PDB file of C-alpha atoms in Angstrom:
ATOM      1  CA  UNK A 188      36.680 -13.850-123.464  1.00 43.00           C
ATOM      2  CA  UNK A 189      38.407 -17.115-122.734  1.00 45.00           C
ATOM      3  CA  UNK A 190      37.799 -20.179-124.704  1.00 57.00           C
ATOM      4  CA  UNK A 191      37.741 -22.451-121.517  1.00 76.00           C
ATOM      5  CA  UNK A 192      34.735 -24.430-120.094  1.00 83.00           C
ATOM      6  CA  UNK A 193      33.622 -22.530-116.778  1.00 91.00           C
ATOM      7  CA  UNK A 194      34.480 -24.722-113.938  1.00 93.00           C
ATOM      8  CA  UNK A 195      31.462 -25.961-111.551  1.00 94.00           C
ATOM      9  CA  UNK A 196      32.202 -23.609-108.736  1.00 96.00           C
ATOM     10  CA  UNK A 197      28.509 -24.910-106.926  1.00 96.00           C
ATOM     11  CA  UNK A 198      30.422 -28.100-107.044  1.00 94.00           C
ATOM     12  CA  UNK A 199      33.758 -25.996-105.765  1.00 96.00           C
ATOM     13  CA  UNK A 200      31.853 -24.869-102.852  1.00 96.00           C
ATOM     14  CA  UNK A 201      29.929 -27.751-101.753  1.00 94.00           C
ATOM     15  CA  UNK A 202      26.573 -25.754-102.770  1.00 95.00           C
ATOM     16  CA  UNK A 203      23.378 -26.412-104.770  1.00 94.00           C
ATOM     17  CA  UNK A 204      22.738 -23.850-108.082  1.00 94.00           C
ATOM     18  CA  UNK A 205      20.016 -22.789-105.847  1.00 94.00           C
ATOM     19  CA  UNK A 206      21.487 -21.637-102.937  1.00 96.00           C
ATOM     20  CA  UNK A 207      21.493 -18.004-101.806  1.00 96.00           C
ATOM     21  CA  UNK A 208      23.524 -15.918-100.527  1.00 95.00           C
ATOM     22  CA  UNK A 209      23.830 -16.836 -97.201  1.00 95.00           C
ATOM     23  CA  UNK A 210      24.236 -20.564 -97.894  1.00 95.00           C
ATOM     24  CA  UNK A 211      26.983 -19.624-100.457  1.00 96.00           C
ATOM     25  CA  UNK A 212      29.060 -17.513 -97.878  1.00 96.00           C
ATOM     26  CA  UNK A 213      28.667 -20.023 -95.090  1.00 93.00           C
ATOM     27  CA  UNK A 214      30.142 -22.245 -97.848  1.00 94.00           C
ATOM     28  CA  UNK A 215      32.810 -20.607 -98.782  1.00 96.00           C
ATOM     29  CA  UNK A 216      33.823 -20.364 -94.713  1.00 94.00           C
ATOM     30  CA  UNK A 217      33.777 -24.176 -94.608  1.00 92.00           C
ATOM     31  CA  UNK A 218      35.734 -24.548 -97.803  1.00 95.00           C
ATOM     32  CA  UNK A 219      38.400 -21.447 -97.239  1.00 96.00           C
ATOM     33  CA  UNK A 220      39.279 -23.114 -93.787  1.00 94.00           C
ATOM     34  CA  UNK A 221      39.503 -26.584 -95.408  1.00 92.00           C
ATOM     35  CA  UNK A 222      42.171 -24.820 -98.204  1.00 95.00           C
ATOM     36  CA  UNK A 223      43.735 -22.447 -96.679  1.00 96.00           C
ATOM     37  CA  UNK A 224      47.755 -22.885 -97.232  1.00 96.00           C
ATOM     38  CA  UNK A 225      48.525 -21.636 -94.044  1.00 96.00           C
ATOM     39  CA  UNK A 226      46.795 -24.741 -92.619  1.00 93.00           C
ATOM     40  CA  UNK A 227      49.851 -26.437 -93.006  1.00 93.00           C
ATOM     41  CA  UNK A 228      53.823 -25.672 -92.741  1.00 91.00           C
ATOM     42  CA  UNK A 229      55.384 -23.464 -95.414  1.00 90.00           C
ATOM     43  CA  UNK A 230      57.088 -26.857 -96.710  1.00 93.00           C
ATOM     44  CA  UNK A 231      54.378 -29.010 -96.549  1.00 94.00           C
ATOM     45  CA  UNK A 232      54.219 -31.263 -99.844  1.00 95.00           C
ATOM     46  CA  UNK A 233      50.659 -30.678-100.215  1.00 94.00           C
ATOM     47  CA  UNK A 234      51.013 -27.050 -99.714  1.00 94.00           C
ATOM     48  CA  UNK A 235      51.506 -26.172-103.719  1.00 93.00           C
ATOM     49  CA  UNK A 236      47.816 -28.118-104.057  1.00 94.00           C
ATOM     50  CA  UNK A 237      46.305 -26.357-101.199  1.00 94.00           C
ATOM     51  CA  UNK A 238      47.057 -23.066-102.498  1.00 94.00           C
ATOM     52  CA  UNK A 239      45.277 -24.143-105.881  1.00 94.00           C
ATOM     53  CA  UNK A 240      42.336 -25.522-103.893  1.00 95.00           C
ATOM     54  CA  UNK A 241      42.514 -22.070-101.811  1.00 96.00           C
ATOM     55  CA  UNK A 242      42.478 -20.106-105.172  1.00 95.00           C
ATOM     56  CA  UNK A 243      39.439 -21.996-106.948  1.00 95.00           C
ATOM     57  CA  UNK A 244      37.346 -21.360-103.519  1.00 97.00           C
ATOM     58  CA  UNK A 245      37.948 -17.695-104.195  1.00 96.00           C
ATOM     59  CA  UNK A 246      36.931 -17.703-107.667  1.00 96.00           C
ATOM     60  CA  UNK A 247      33.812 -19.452-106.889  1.00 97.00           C
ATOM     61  CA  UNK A 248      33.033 -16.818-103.929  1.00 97.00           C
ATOM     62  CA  UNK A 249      34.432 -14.144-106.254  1.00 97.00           C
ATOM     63  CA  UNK A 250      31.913 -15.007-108.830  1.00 97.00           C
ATOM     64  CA  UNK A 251      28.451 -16.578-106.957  1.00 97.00           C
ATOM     65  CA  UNK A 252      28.949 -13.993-103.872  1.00 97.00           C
ATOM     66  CA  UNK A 253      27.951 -11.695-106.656  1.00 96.00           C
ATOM     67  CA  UNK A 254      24.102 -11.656-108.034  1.00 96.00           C
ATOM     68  CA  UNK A 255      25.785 -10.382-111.490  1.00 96.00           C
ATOM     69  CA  UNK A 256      28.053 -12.279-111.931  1.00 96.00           C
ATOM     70  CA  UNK A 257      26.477 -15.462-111.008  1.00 97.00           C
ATOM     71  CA  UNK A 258      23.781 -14.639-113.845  1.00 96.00           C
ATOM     72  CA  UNK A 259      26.825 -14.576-116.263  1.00 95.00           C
ATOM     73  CA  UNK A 260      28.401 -17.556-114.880  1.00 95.00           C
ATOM     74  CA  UNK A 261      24.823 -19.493-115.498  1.00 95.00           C
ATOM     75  CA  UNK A 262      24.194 -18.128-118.804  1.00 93.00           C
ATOM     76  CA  UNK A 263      28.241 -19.700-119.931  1.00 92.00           C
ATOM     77  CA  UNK A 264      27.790 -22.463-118.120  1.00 91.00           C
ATOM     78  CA  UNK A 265      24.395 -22.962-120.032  1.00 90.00           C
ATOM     79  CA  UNK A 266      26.153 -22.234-123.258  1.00 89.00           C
ATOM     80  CA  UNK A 267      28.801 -24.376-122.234  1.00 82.00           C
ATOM     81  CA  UNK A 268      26.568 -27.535-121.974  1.00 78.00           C
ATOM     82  CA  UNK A 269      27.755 -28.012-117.838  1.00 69.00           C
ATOM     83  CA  UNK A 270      25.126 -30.201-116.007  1.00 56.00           C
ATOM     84  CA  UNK A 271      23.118 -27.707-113.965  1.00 52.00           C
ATOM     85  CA  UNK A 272      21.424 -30.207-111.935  1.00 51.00           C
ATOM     86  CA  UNK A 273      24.626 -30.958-109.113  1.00 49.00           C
ATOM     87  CA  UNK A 274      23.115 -32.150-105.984  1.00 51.00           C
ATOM     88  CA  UNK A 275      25.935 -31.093-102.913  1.00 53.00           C
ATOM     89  CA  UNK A 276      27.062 -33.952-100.439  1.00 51.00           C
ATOM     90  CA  UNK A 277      24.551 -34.807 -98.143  1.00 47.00           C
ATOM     91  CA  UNK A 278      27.133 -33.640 -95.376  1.00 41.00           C
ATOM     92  CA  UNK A 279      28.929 -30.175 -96.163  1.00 40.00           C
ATOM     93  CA  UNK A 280      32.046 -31.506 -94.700  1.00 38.00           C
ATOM     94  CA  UNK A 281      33.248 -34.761 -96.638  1.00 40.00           C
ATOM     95  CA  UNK A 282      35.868 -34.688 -98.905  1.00 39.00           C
ATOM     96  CA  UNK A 283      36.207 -33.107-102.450  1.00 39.00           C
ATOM     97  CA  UNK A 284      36.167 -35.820-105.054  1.00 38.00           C
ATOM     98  CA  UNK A 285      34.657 -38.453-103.048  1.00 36.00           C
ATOM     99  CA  UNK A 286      31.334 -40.413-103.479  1.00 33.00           C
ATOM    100  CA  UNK A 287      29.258 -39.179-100.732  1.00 33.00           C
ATOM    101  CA  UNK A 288      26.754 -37.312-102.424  1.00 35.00           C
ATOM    102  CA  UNK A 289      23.449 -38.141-102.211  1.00 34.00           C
ATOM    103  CA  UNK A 290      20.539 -37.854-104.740  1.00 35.00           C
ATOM    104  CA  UNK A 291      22.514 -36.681-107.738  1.00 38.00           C
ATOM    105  CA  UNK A 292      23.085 -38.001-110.724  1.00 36.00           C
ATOM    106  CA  UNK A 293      26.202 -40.008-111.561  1.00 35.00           C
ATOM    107  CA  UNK A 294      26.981 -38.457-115.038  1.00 38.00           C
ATOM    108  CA  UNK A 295      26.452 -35.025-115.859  1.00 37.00           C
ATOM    109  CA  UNK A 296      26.419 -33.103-118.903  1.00 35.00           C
ATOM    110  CA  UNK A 297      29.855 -31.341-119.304  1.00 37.00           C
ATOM    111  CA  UNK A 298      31.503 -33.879-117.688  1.00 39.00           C
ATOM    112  CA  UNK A 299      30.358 -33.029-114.274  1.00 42.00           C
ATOM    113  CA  UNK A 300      29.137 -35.310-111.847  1.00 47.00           C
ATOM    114  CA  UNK A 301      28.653 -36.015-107.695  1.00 51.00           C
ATOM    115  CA  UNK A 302      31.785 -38.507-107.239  1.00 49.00           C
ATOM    116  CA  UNK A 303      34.283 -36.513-109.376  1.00 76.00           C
ATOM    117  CA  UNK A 304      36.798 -33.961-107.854  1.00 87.00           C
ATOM    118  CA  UNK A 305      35.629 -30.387-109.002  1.00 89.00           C
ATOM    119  CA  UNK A 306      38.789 -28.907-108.821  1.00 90.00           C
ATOM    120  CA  UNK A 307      40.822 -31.435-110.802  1.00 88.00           C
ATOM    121  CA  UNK A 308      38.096 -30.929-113.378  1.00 84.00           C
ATOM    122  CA  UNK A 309      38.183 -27.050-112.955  1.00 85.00           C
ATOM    123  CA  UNK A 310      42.510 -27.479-113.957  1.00 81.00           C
ATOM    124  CA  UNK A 311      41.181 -30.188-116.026  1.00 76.00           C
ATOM    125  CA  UNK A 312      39.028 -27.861-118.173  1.00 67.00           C
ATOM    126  CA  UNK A 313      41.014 -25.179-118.625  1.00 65.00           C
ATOM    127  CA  UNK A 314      41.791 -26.836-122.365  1.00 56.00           C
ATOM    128  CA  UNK A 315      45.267 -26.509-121.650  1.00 50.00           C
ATOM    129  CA  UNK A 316      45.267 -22.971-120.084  1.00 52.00           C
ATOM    130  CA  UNK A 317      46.789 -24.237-116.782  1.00 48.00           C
ATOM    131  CA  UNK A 318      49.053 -21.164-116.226  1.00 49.00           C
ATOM    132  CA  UNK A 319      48.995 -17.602-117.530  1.00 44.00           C
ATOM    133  CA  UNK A 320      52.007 -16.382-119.249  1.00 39.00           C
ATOM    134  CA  UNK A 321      53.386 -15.511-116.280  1.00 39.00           C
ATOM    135  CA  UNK A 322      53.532 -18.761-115.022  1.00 44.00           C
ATOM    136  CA  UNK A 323      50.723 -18.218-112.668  1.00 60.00           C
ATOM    137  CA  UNK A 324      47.639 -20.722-112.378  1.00 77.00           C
ATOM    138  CA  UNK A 325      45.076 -20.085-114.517  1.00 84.00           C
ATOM    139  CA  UNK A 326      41.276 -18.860-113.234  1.00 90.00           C
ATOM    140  CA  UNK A 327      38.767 -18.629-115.363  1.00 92.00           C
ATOM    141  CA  UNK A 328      37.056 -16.339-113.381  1.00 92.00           C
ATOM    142  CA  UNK A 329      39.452 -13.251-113.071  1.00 90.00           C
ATOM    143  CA  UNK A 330      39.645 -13.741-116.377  1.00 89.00           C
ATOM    144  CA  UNK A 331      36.463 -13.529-117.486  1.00 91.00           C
ATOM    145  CA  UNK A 332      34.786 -11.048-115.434  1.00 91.00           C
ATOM    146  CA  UNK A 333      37.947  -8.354-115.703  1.00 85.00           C
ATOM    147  CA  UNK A 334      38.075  -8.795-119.678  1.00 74.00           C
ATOM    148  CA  UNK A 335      41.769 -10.450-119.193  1.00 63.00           C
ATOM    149  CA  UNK A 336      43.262 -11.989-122.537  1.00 57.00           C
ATOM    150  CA  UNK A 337      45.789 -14.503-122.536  1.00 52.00           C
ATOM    151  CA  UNK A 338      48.163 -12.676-124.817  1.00 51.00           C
ATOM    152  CA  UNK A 339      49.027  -9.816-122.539  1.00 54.00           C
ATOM    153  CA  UNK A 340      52.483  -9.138-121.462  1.00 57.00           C
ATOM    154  CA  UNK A 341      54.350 -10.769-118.805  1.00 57.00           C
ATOM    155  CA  UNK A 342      53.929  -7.285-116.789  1.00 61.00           C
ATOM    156  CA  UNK A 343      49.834  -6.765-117.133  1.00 64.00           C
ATOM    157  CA  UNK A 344      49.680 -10.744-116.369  1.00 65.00           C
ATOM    158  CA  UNK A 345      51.648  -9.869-113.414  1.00 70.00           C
ATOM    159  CA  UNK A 346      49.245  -6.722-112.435  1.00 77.00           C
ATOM    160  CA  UNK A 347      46.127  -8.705-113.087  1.00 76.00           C
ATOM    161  CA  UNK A 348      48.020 -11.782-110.683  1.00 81.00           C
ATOM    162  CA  UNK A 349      48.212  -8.978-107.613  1.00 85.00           C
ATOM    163  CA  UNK A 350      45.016  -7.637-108.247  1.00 88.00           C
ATOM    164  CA  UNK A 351      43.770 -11.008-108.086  1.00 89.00           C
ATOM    165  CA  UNK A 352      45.663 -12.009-105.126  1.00 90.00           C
ATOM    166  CA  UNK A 353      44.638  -9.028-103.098  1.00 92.00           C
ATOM    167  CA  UNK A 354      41.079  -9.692-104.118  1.00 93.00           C
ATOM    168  CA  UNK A 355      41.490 -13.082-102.341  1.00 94.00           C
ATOM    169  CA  UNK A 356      43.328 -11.611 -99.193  1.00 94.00           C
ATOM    170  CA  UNK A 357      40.188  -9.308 -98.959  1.00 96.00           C
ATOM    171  CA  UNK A 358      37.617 -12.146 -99.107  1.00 97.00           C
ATOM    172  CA  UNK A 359      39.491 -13.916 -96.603  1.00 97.00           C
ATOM    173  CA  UNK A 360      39.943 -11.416 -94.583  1.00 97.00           C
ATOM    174  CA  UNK A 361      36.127 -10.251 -94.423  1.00 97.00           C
ATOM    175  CA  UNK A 362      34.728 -13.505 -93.613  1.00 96.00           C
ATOM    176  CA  UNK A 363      37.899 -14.630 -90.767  1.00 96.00           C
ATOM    177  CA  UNK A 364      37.203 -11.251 -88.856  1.00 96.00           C
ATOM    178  CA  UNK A 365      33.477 -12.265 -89.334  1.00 95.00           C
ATOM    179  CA  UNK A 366      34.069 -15.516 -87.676  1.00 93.00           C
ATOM    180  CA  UNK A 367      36.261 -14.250 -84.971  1.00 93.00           C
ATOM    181  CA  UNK A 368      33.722 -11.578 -83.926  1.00 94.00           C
ATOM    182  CA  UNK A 369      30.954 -14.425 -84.112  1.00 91.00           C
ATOM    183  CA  UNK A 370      33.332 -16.041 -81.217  1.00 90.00           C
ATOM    184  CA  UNK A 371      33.922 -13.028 -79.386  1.00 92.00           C
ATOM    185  CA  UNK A 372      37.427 -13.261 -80.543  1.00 91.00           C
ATOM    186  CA  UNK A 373      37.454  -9.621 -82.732  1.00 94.00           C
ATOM    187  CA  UNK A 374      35.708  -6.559 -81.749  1.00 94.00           C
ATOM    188  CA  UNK A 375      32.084  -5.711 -82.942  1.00 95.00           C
ATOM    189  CA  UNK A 376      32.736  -2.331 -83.003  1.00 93.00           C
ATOM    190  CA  UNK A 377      33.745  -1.917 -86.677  1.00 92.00           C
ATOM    191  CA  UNK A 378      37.313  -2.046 -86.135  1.00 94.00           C
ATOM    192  CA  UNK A 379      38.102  -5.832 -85.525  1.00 94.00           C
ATOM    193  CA  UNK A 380      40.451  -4.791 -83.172  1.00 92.00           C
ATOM    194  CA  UNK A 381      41.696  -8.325 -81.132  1.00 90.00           C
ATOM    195  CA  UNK A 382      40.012  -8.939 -78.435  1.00 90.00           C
ATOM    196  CA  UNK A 383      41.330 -10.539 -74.855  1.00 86.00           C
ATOM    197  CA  UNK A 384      39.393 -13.771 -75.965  1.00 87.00           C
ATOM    198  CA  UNK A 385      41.702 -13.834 -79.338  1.00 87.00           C
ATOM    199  CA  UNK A 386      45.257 -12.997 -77.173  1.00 82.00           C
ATOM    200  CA  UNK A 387      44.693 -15.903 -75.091  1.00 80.00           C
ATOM    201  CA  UNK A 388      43.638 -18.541 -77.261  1.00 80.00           C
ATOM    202  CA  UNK A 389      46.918 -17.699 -79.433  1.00 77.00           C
ATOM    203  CA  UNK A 390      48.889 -17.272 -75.838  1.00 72.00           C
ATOM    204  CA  UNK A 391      47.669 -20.717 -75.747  1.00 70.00           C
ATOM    205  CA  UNK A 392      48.387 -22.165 -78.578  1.00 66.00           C
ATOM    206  CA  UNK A 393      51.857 -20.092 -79.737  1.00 62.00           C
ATOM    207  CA  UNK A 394      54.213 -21.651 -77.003  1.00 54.00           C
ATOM    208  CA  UNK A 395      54.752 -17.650 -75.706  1.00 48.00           C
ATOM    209  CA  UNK A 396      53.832 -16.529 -72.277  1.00 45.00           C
ATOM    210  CA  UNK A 397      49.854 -15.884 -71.805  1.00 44.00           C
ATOM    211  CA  UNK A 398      50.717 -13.428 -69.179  1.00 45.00           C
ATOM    212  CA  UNK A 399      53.259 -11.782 -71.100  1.00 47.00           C
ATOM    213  CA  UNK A 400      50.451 -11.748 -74.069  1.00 48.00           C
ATOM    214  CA  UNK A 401      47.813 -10.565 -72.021  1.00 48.00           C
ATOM    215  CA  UNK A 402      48.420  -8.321 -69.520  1.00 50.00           C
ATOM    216  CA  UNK A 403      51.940  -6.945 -71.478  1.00 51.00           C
ATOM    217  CA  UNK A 404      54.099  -7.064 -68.535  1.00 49.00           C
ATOM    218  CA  UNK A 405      57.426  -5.654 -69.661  1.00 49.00           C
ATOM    219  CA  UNK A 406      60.180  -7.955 -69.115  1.00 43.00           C
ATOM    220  CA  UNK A 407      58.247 -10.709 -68.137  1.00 46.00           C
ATOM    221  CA  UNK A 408      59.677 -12.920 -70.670  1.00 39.00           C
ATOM    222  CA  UNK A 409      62.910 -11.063 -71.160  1.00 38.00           C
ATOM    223  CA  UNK A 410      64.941 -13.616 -73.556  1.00 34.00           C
ATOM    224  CA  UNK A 411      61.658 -15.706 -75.015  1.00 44.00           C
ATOM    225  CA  UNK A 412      61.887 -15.134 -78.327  1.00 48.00           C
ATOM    226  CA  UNK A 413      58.137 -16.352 -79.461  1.00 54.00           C
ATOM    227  CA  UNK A 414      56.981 -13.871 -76.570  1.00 57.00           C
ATOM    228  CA  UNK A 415      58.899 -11.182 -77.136  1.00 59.00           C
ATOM    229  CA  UNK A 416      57.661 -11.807 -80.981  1.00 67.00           C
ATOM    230  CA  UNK A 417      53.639 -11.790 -79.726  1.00 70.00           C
ATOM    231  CA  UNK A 418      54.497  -9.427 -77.366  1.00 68.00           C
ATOM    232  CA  UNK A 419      55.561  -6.439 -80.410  1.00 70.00           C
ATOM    233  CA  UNK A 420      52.355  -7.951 -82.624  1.00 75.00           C
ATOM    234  CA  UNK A 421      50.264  -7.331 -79.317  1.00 73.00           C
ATOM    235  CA  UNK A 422      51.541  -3.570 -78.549  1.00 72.00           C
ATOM    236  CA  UNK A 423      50.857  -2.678 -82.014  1.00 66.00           C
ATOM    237  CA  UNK A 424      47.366  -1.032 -81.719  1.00 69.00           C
ATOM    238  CA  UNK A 425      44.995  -0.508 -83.551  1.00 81.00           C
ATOM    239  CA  UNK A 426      45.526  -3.393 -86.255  1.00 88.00           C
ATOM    240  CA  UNK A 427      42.716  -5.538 -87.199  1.00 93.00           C
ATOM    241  CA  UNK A 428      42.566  -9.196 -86.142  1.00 93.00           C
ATOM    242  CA  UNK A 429      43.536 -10.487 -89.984  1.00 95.00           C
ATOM    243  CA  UNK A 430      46.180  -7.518 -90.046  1.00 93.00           C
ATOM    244  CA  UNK A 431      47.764  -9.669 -86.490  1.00 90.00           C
ATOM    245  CA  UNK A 432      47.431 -12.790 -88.009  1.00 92.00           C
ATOM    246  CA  UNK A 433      48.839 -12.160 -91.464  1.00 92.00           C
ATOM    247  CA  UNK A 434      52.722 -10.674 -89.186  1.00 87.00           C
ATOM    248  CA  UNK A 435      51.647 -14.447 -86.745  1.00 86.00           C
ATOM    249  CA  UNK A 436      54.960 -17.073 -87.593  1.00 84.00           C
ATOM    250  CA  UNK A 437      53.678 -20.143 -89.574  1.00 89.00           C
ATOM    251  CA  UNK A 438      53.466 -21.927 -86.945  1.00 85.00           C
ATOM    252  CA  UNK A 439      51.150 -20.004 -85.181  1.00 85.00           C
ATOM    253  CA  UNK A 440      49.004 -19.300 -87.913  1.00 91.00           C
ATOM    254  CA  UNK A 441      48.405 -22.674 -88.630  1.00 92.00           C
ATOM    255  CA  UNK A 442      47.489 -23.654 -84.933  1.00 88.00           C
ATOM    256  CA  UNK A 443      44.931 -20.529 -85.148  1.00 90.00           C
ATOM    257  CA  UNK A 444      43.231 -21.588 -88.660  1.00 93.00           C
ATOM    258  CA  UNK A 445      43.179 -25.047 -86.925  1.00 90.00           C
ATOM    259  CA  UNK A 446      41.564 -24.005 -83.839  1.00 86.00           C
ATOM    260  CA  UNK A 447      39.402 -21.445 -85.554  1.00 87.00           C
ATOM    261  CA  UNK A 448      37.983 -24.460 -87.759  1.00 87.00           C
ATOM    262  CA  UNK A 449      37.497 -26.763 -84.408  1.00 85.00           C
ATOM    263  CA  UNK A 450      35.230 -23.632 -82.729  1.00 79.00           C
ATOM    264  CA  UNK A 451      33.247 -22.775 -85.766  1.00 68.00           C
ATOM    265  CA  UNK A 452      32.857 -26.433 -87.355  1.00 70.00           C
ATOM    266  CA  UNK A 453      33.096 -28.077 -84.510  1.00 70.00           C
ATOM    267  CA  UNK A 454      29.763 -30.089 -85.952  1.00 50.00           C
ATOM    268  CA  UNK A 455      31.098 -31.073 -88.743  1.00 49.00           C
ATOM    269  CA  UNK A 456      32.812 -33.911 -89.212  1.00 41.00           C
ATOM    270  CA  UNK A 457      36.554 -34.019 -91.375  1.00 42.00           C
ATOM    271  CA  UNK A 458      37.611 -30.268 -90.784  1.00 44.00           C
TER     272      UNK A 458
END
């Protein structure tokens, strides 16, 4: 069992301790398109700190999306001494570690409080557990709720770091293809197969030919490499819409996340 303070993942995800299960995926929507690396270029500056962010949003879904292992989160985070009485910001989209909150207290026990940054004090409380042995960031949550210890090898830190990883990928995924069907952008059919909604908006947006995109006319853009590029991802059938946007270029797939945020949030303010 780890020896670090659990980090406030209600605070993580903008959420009250109360909130069910609904409120806690919508949540984790908002934040995962906030975070998401791929919002920004592959050399971004902030991109190393986005990928953190990205990774604590997971743990918190990970662990509240969960009705037993929420229960075991609130019974350490009782023994912990963490405040329990976080109030989220009055508006789901301001900034993480600003002081819009409203109705909460401004000190909390365990150090949490409504104008602090949860996810500096999530690295913050790790009591100097920042990175595995591996060299990978440190979540209290994989670790806990898989039985991790510290002290394992380089190569079961590295198995527990995929696992974890592909956990993530498959949270992601479930709630982007969720999104994109809720815009008409995936089928509903089961198979979240792309529809002609999703080609065009990323004919749109990619630079490539739309008609070369859409209606796959061969040689239509004979020498365009970004069509020719959207053209292979769009014969390959079959593959869901996460499964096209994980082979998109960087480029594109930050336009889409972008976009994707602007349809879905378009109501709230800062995405």
């Amino acid at each position: 069992m780890p020896t670090a303070r659990p980090p406030n993942y209600y605070a993580i995800l903008g959420v009250s301790p109360t909130a069910s299960t609904n409120q806690i995926r919508d949540a984790y929507k908002r934040s995962a398109l906030k975070t998401h690396p791929d919002r920004v270029a592959a050399d971004a500056p902030d991109r190393a700190e986005r990928t953190r962010k990205f990774q604590l949003v997971n743990d918190a879904y990970y662990t509240l999306s969960d009705s037993l292992r929420r229960r075991e989160y609130d019974e350490q985070r009782k023994i912990f001494g963490v405040g329990t009485d976080y109030v989220p910001p009055s508006s789901a989209s301001s900034s993480w570690g600003g002081s819009t909150a409203s109705g909460g207290s401004s000190g909390m026990p365990g150090g949490f409080d409504n104008t602090s940054d949860p996810f500096a004090e999530a690295d913050a409380g790790a009591d100097g557990a920042g990175t595995s042995p591996a060299g990978q960031a440190f979540s209290w949550a994989w670790n806990f709720f898989t039985k991790q210890n510290q002290s394992n090898n380089n190569n079961n830190n590295g198995r527990a770091q995929q696992d974890r990883e592909q956990t993530q990928n498959e949270q992601f995924a479930d709630v982007f293809e969720e999104m994109l069907r809720e815009e008409g952008m995936a089928e509903a059919d089961g198979t979240n197969r792309p529809t002609n909604k999703f080609w065009s908006l990323l004919g749109g947006i990619s630079g490539g030919a739309l008609g070369f995109i859409v209606a796959n006319v061969p040689g239509l853009l004979a020498g365009a490499v970004a069509g020719n590029r959207l053209g292979a991802i769009r014969d390959a059938k079959g593959k869901s819409v996460y499964a096209v946007f994980q082979e998109l270029p960087q480029a594109d797939k930050t336009r889409l996340l972008t976009q994707l945020a602007a349809k879905v949030f378009s109501h709230t303010v800062g995405i």
